CSV table of C-alpha atoms in Angstrom, one decimal:
chain,number,residue,atom,x,y,z
Y,1,MET,CA,2.3,24.1,15.4
Y,2,PRO,CA,4.6,23.7,12.4
Y,3,LEU,CA,6.8,20.6,12.1
Y,4,ASN,CA,10.4,20.8,13.0
Y,5,ARG,CA,12.4,21.2,9.8
Y,6,ASP,CA,15.6,20.0,11.6
Y,7,PHE,CA,14.3,16.5,11.0
Y,8,VAL,CA,14.8,16.8,7.2
Y,9,GLY,CA,17.7,14.6,6.2
Y,10,ARG,CA,17.6,12.4,9.3
Y,11,ARG,CA,17.8,8.7,8.7
Y,12,PHE,CA,16.3,6.1,11.0
Y,13,VAL,CA,17.1,2.3,11.0
Y,14,ALA,CA,15.1,-0.4,12.7
Y,15,ASP,CA,16.9,-2.0,15.6
Y,16,ALA,CA,15.9,-5.5,14.5
Y,17,PRO,CA,15.1,-7.2,11.2
Y,18,PHE,CA,11.6,-8.1,10.2
Y,19,LEU,CA,11.1,-11.8,9.4
Y,20,VAL,CA,8.4,-12.2,6.8
Y,21,GLY,CA,6.2,-15.0,7.9
Y,22,ARG,CA,4.3,-17.5,5.8
Y,23,GLU,CA,1.2,-17.1,8.0
Y,24,HIS,CA,1.5,-13.3,7.9
Y,25,ILE,CA,1.5,-13.3,4.1
Y,26,ARG,CA,-1.6,-15.6,4.2
Y,27,GLN,CA,-3.3,-13.3,6.8
Y,28,PHE,CA,-2.4,-10.1,4.9
Y,29,ALA,CA,-3.7,-11.6,1.6
Y,30,ALA,CA,-6.9,-12.8,3.3
Y,31,ALA,CA,-7.4,-9.3,4.7
Y,32,ILE,CA,-7.3,-7.7,1.3
Y,33,GLN,CA,-9.3,-10.6,-0.2
Y,34,ASP,CA,-6.5,-11.7,-2.4
Y,35,ASN,CA,-7.0,-15.3,-3.2
Y,36,SER,CA,-3.9,-15.8,-5.4
Y,37,PRO,CA,-2.6,-19.4,-4.8
Y,38,LEU,CA,0.9,-18.0,-4.9
Y,39,SER,CA,0.2,-16.1,-1.6
Y,40,HIS,CA,-1.6,-19.1,0.1
Y,41,ASP,CA,-0.4,-22.4,-1.3
Y,42,LEU,CA,3.3,-23.3,-0.9
Y,43,GLU,CA,3.2,-25.9,-3.6
Y,44,ALA,CA,1.6,-23.5,-6.1
Y,45,ALA,CA,4.3,-20.9,-5.2
Y,46,LYS,CA,7.1,-23.4,-5.7
Y,47,ALA,CA,5.5,-24.6,-9.0
Y,48,ALA,CA,5.7,-21.0,-10.2
Y,49,GLY,CA,9.4,-20.9,-9.4
Y,50,TYR,CA,9.3,-19.1,-6.0
Y,51,VAL,CA,11.1,-20.6,-3.0
Y,52,ASP,CA,8.1,-19.7,-0.7
Y,53,LEU,CA,4.8,-17.8,-0.5
Y,54,VAL,CA,4.8,-14.5,-2.4
Y,55,ALA,CA,3.6,-11.4,-0.6
Y,56,PRO,CA,1.2,-9.0,-2.3
Y,57,PRO,CA,3.0,-5.8,-3.5
Y,58,THR,CA,1.6,-3.6,-0.6
Y,59,PHE,CA,2.6,-6.1,2.1
Y,60,LEU,CA,5.6,-3.7,2.6
Y,61,THR,CA,3.0,-1.6,4.4
Y,62,ALA,CA,2.8,-4.2,7.1
Y,63,VAL,CA,6.6,-4.4,7.4
Y,64,ALA,CA,6.9,-0.6,7.8
Y,65,LEU,CA,4.0,-0.4,10.3
Y,66,TRP,CA,5.0,-3.4,12.4
Y,67,ARG,CA,8.6,-2.2,12.5
Y,68,PRO,CA,8.1,1.6,12.6
Y,69,VAL,CA,11.2,3.8,12.2
Y,70,VAL,CA,10.0,7.3,11.4
Y,71,PRO,CA,9.5,8.9,14.8
Y,72,VAL,CA,6.0,10.3,14.1
Y,73,ARG,CA,5.3,10.5,17.9
Y,74,ASP,CA,8.5,12.2,18.9
Y,75,PRO,CA,7.4,15.5,20.5
Y,76,GLN,CA,10.5,17.2,19.0
Y,77,LEU,CA,9.0,16.5,15.5
Y,78,GLY,CA,5.8,18.2,16.6
Y,79,LEU,CA,3.4,16.1,14.6
Y,80,ASP,CA,-0.2,15.7,16.0
Y,81,TYR,CA,-1.1,12.3,14.7
Y,82,SER,CA,-4.8,13.0,14.9
Y,83,LEU,CA,-4.3,15.6,12.1
Y,84,VAL,CA,-2.4,13.2,9.8
Y,85,VAL,CA,-3.8,12.1,6.5
Y,86,HIS,CA,-1.9,9.7,4.1
Y,87,VAL,CA,-1.8,11.5,0.8
Y,88,GLU,CA,0.7,9.7,-1.4
Y,89,GLN,CA,2.4,6.2,-1.5
Y,90,ARG,CA,4.8,4.6,-3.8
Y,91,TYR,CA,6.5,1.2,-3.8
Y,92,SER,CA,9.3,0.1,-6.0
Y,93,LEU,CA,10.2,-3.5,-5.8
Y,94,ARG,CA,13.5,-5.0,-7.2
Y,95,ARG,CA,11.9,-8.4,-6.6
Y,96,PRO,CA,8.8,-9.7,-4.8
Y,97,VAL,CA,8.9,-10.1,-1.0
Y,98,ILE,CA,9.0,-13.8,-0.2
Y,99,ALA,CA,8.2,-15.6,3.1
Y,100,GLY,CA,11.5,-16.1,4.9
Y,101,ASP,CA,12.9,-12.7,3.9
Y,102,GLU,CA,14.6,-10.9,6.8
Y,103,LEU,CA,14.2,-7.2,6.1
Y,104,VAL,CA,15.9,-4.3,7.7
Y,105,VAL,CA,13.7,-1.2,7.4
Y,106,SER,CA,15.2,2.2,7.3
Y,107,ALA,CA,13.7,5.6,6.4
Y,108,THR,CA,15.0,9.1,5.7
Y,109,ILE,CA,12.8,12.2,6.2
Y,110,ALA,CA,13.3,13.6,2.7
Y,111,ASP,CA,11.3,16.8,3.0
Y,112,ILE,CA,9.0,18.8,5.2
Y,113,ARG,CA,7.2,21.5,3.3
Y,114,GLN,CA,4.2,23.7,3.3
Y,115,ALA,CA,1.2,22.8,0.9
Y,116,GLY,CA,-1.4,25.5,1.4
Y,117,ARG,CA,-2.6,25.4,5.0
Y,118,ASN,CA,-1.1,21.9,5.4
Y,119,GLU,CA,2.4,20.6,5.8
Y,120,LEU,CA,3.7,17.5,4.0
Y,121,LEU,CA,6.1,15.1,5.6
Y,122,ILE,CA,7.9,13.0,2.9
Y,123,SER,CA,9.7,9.8,4.0
Y,124,GLU,CA,11.8,7.5,1.8
Y,125,TYR,CA,12.1,3.9,2.9
Y,126,GLU,CA,14.5,1.1,2.1
Y,127,PHE,CA,13.9,-2.6,2.7
Y,128,VAL,CA,17.2,-4.5,2.7
Y,129,THR,CA,17.8,-8.1,3.6
Y,130,THR,CA,20.1,-9.0,6.4
Y,131,GLY,CA,22.4,-10.2,3.6
Y,132,GLY,CA,22.5,-6.7,2.2
Y,133,GLU,CA,20.2,-7.1,-0.8
Y,134,LEU,CA,18.0,-4.1,-1.6
Y,135,VAL,CA,14.6,-5.6,-2.1
Y,136,ALA,CA,12.4,-2.5,-2.3
Y,137,THR,CA,12.1,1.2,-1.7
Y,138,ALA,CA,9.1,3.3,-0.8
Y,139,ARG,CA,8.0,6.9,-0.5
Y,140,THR,CA,5.3,8.0,1.8
Y,141,ALA,CA,3.7,11.5,2.0
Y,142,LEU,CA,1.7,12.4,5.0
Y,143,ALA,CA,-0.2,15.6,5.3
Y,144,SER,CA,-0.4,17.4,8.6
Y,145,ARG,CA,-3.7,19.2,8.3
Y,146,GLY,CA,-3.8,22.9,9.1
Y,147,THR,CA,-0.4,23.2,10.8
Y,148,ALA,CA,1.4,25.4,8.3
Y,149,ALA,CA,2.8,28.6,9.8
X,1,MET,CA,7.4,-16.0,-13.5
X,2,PRO,CA,4.0,-17.4,-14.5
X,3,ALA,CA,2.0,-14.4,-15.7
X,4,ILE,CA,-1.2,-15.3,-17.6
X,5,ILE,CA,-1.0,-12.2,-19.9
X,6,ASP,CA,1.7,-12.3,-22.5
X,7,TYR,CA,3.6,-9.1,-23.2
X,8,ASP,CA,3.2,-9.5,-27.0
X,9,ASP,CA,-0.5,-9.7,-26.6
X,10,VAL,CA,-0.8,-6.4,-24.9
X,11,GLU,CA,-0.9,-3.0,-26.7
X,12,VAL,CA,-1.1,0.6,-25.5
X,13,GLY,CA,-4.8,1.0,-24.8
X,14,THR,CA,-5.4,-2.7,-23.8
X,15,ARG,CA,-8.0,-2.6,-21.0
X,16,ILE,CA,-8.2,-4.5,-17.8
X,17,PRO,CA,-12.0,-5.1,-17.4
X,18,GLU,CA,-13.8,-3.3,-14.7
X,19,ARG,CA,-14.4,-5.2,-11.5
X,20,GLU,CA,-16.2,-4.5,-8.3
X,21,PHE,CA,-14.6,-5.0,-4.9
X,22,ARG,CA,-16.6,-5.1,-1.7
X,23,ILE,CA,-15.1,-3.9,1.6
X,24,ARG,CA,-16.9,-4.7,4.8
X,25,ARG,CA,-16.1,-3.7,8.4
X,26,GLU,CA,-14.8,-7.2,9.0
X,27,ASP,CA,-12.2,-6.7,6.2
X,28,LEU,CA,-11.0,-3.5,7.8
X,29,VAL,CA,-10.6,-5.2,11.2
X,30,ARG,CA,-8.6,-8.0,9.5
X,31,TYR,CA,-6.5,-5.4,7.8
X,32,CYS,CA,-5.8,-3.5,11.0
X,33,GLY,CA,-4.4,-6.7,12.4
X,34,ALA,CA,-2.5,-7.8,9.3
X,35,SER,CA,-1.0,-4.4,8.5
X,36,GLY,CA,-0.5,-3.1,12.0
X,37,ASP,CA,-2.5,0.1,11.3
X,38,PHE,CA,-4.8,0.3,14.3
X,39,ASN,CA,-5.8,3.9,13.7
X,40,VAL,CA,-9.3,4.2,15.4
X,41,ILE,CA,-10.9,5.9,12.4
X,42,HIS,CA,-10.7,2.5,10.7
X,43,TRP,CA,-12.8,0.5,13.3
X,44,ASN,CA,-14.4,2.9,15.8
X,45,GLU,CA,-17.5,4.8,14.7
X,46,ARG,CA,-17.5,7.1,17.7
X,47,ALA,CA,-13.8,8.1,17.3
X,48,ALA,CA,-14.3,8.6,13.5
X,49,ARG,CA,-17.2,10.9,14.0
X,50,ASP,CA,-15.3,12.8,16.8
X,51,VAL,CA,-12.7,13.9,14.2
X,52,GLY,CA,-15.4,15.0,11.7
X,53,LEU,CA,-15.6,11.9,9.5
X,54,PRO,CA,-19.0,10.5,8.4
X,55,GLY,CA,-18.1,7.3,10.1
X,56,VAL,CA,-15.5,4.5,9.9
X,57,ILE,CA,-13.4,4.8,6.7
X,58,ALA,CA,-11.3,2.3,4.9
X,59,HIS,CA,-7.5,2.5,5.2
X,60,GLY,CA,-6.1,4.3,2.1
X,61,MET,CA,-3.7,1.4,1.9
X,62,TYR,CA,-6.7,-1.0,1.7
X,63,THR,CA,-7.9,0.9,-1.4
X,64,MET,CA,-4.4,0.8,-2.8
X,65,ALA,CA,-4.1,-2.9,-2.1
X,66,THR,CA,-7.5,-3.5,-3.7
X,67,ALA,CA,-6.5,-1.7,-6.9
X,68,ALA,CA,-3.3,-3.8,-7.0
X,69,ARG,CA,-5.4,-7.0,-7.0
X,70,LEU,CA,-6.9,-5.9,-10.3
X,71,VAL,CA,-3.4,-5.9,-11.8
X,72,THR,CA,-2.0,-8.9,-10.0
X,73,ASP,CA,-5.0,-11.1,-10.8
X,74,TRP,CA,-4.8,-9.9,-14.5
X,75,ALA,CA,-1.1,-10.7,-14.6
X,76,GLY,CA,-1.6,-14.0,-12.6
X,77,ASP,CA,1.1,-13.3,-10.1
X,78,PRO,CA,1.2,-11.2,-6.9
X,79,GLY,CA,4.9,-10.8,-7.5
X,80,SER,CA,4.5,-9.1,-10.9
X,81,VAL,CA,4.3,-5.5,-9.7
X,82,VAL,CA,7.6,-3.7,-9.8
X,83,ASP,CA,6.5,-0.2,-9.2
X,84,TYR,CA,3.2,1.2,-7.9
X,85,SER,CA,2.2,4.7,-6.8
X,86,VAL,CA,-1.0,6.4,-5.9
X,87,ARG,CA,-2.4,9.6,-4.5
X,88,PHE,CA,-5.3,9.4,-2.1
X,89,SER,CA,-8.0,11.8,-3.1
X,90,SER,CA,-11.1,11.1,-0.9
X,91,PRO,CA,-12.0,8.7,1.9
X,92,VAL,CA,-14.1,5.6,1.5
X,93,PRO,CA,-16.7,5.3,4.3
X,94,VAL,CA,-17.5,1.7,5.2
X,95,PRO,CA,-21.0,1.4,6.8
X,96,ASP,CA,-21.8,-1.0,9.6
X,97,ASP,CA,-24.0,-3.3,7.5
X,98,ASP,CA,-23.7,-6.5,5.5
X,99,THR,CA,-23.1,-4.7,2.2
X,100,GLY,CA,-20.2,-2.5,3.1
X,101,ALA,CA,-18.6,-0.2,0.5
X,102,THR,CA,-18.1,-1.2,-3.2
X,103,LEU,CA,-15.1,0.0,-5.1
X,104,VAL,CA,-15.2,-0.1,-8.9
X,105,ALA,CA,-11.7,-0.5,-10.5
X,106,SER,CA,-10.5,-0.7,-14.0
X,107,GLY,CA,-7.2,-0.3,-15.8
X,108,VAL,CA,-5.7,0.6,-19.1
X,109,VAL,CA,-2.2,-0.1,-20.5
X,110,GLU,CA,-0.7,3.3,-21.2
X,111,LYS,CA,2.9,2.4,-22.0
X,112,LYS,CA,5.0,-0.6,-23.0
X,113,LEU,CA,8.5,-0.7,-21.6
X,114,GLU,CA,11.5,-2.9,-22.2
X,115,ASP,CA,12.0,-6.2,-20.5
X,116,ASN,CA,8.4,-7.2,-20.9
X,117,GLN,CA,7.1,-4.5,-18.5
X,118,VAL,CA,4.0,-2.4,-19.0
X,119,VAL,CA,2.6,0.6,-17.2
X,120,VAL,CA,-1.1,0.3,-16.2
X,121,ASN,CA,-3.1,3.4,-15.3
X,122,LEU,CA,-5.7,2.4,-12.7
X,123,THR,CA,-9.0,4.1,-12.0
X,124,VAL,CA,-10.8,3.4,-8.7
X,125,ARG,CA,-14.2,4.9,-8.0
X,126,PHE,CA,-16.4,4.9,-5.0
X,127,ASP,CA,-19.9,6.3,-5.3
X,128,GLY,CA,-18.9,7.7,-8.7
X,129,SER,CA,-15.9,9.7,-7.4
X,130,LYS,CA,-12.3,8.8,-7.9
X,131,VAL,CA,-10.7,7.7,-4.7
X,132,LEU,CA,-7.2,7.3,-6.1
X,133,LEU,CA,-5.4,9.8,-8.4
X,134,ALA,CA,-2.3,9.2,-10.5
X,135,SER,CA,-2.6,5.5,-9.7
X,136,ARG,CA,0.0,3.7,-11.9
X,137,ALA,CA,1.5,0.2,-11.7
X,138,THR,CA,4.5,-1.1,-13.6
X,139,VAL,CA,3.9,-4.8,-14.2
X,140,GLN,CA,6.3,-7.5,-15.3
X,141,LEU,CA,4.6,-9.7,-17.9
X,142,ALA,CA,5.7,-13.0,-19.4
């Protein structure tokens, strides 16, 4: 079943900010086997000029997944999540994500289009502090396999 | 910020030496918890085979994160990446053994920008095939 094009242009905002935790940064860095002292050792991060631990660049994935905003399971959208493959990802960071950041996640469905037998669902994310500072943007392309009309 | 590599010492064509990165099942389980991506194909062999995969596969984002380590370790700062994009081209199966899967990653500087930034083109292979396409990171150097 094709995806519902009426969702193109809709914007979704998380109902609560995401507090970036020091231990979460350590756990995420450990999971990707990133041993940088700046992500694990507070003194090292401060010596390097940061106010707290520094998140690896793809930590924003955890922010977006633990505070999901794109309604991928809304029956109205018509996405069968078992057919979904992640095909493209981009992160643009104005500055690194630092422990203690409170980030409000929002996303706009930028496009739904056919690509061969598949459909592409393109979402554009913003990560803004509760103080209104834009920290990062992201673009995610998911393929819905075999659902093109 | 404390990058190890100095912008003036980098030219177009400067290479980031090839490194091997090993991914085991345990790493995927840790990543499920840390990232919040609990898709069964990343930890459940039976469920992965049911949807036609050869077995449990790594999260695409795990591969993307691994390639970023090549760059952030080189620059000496996980906060040095200002832009990073990839296309995922093929899955990385992670067998249920002590060896896991081995990614081979390398990079080359393809552009020098203003403000001490460089664009690094990343190559990540598994079993001889590229698993990321158009993988580029813009990196802030000292």
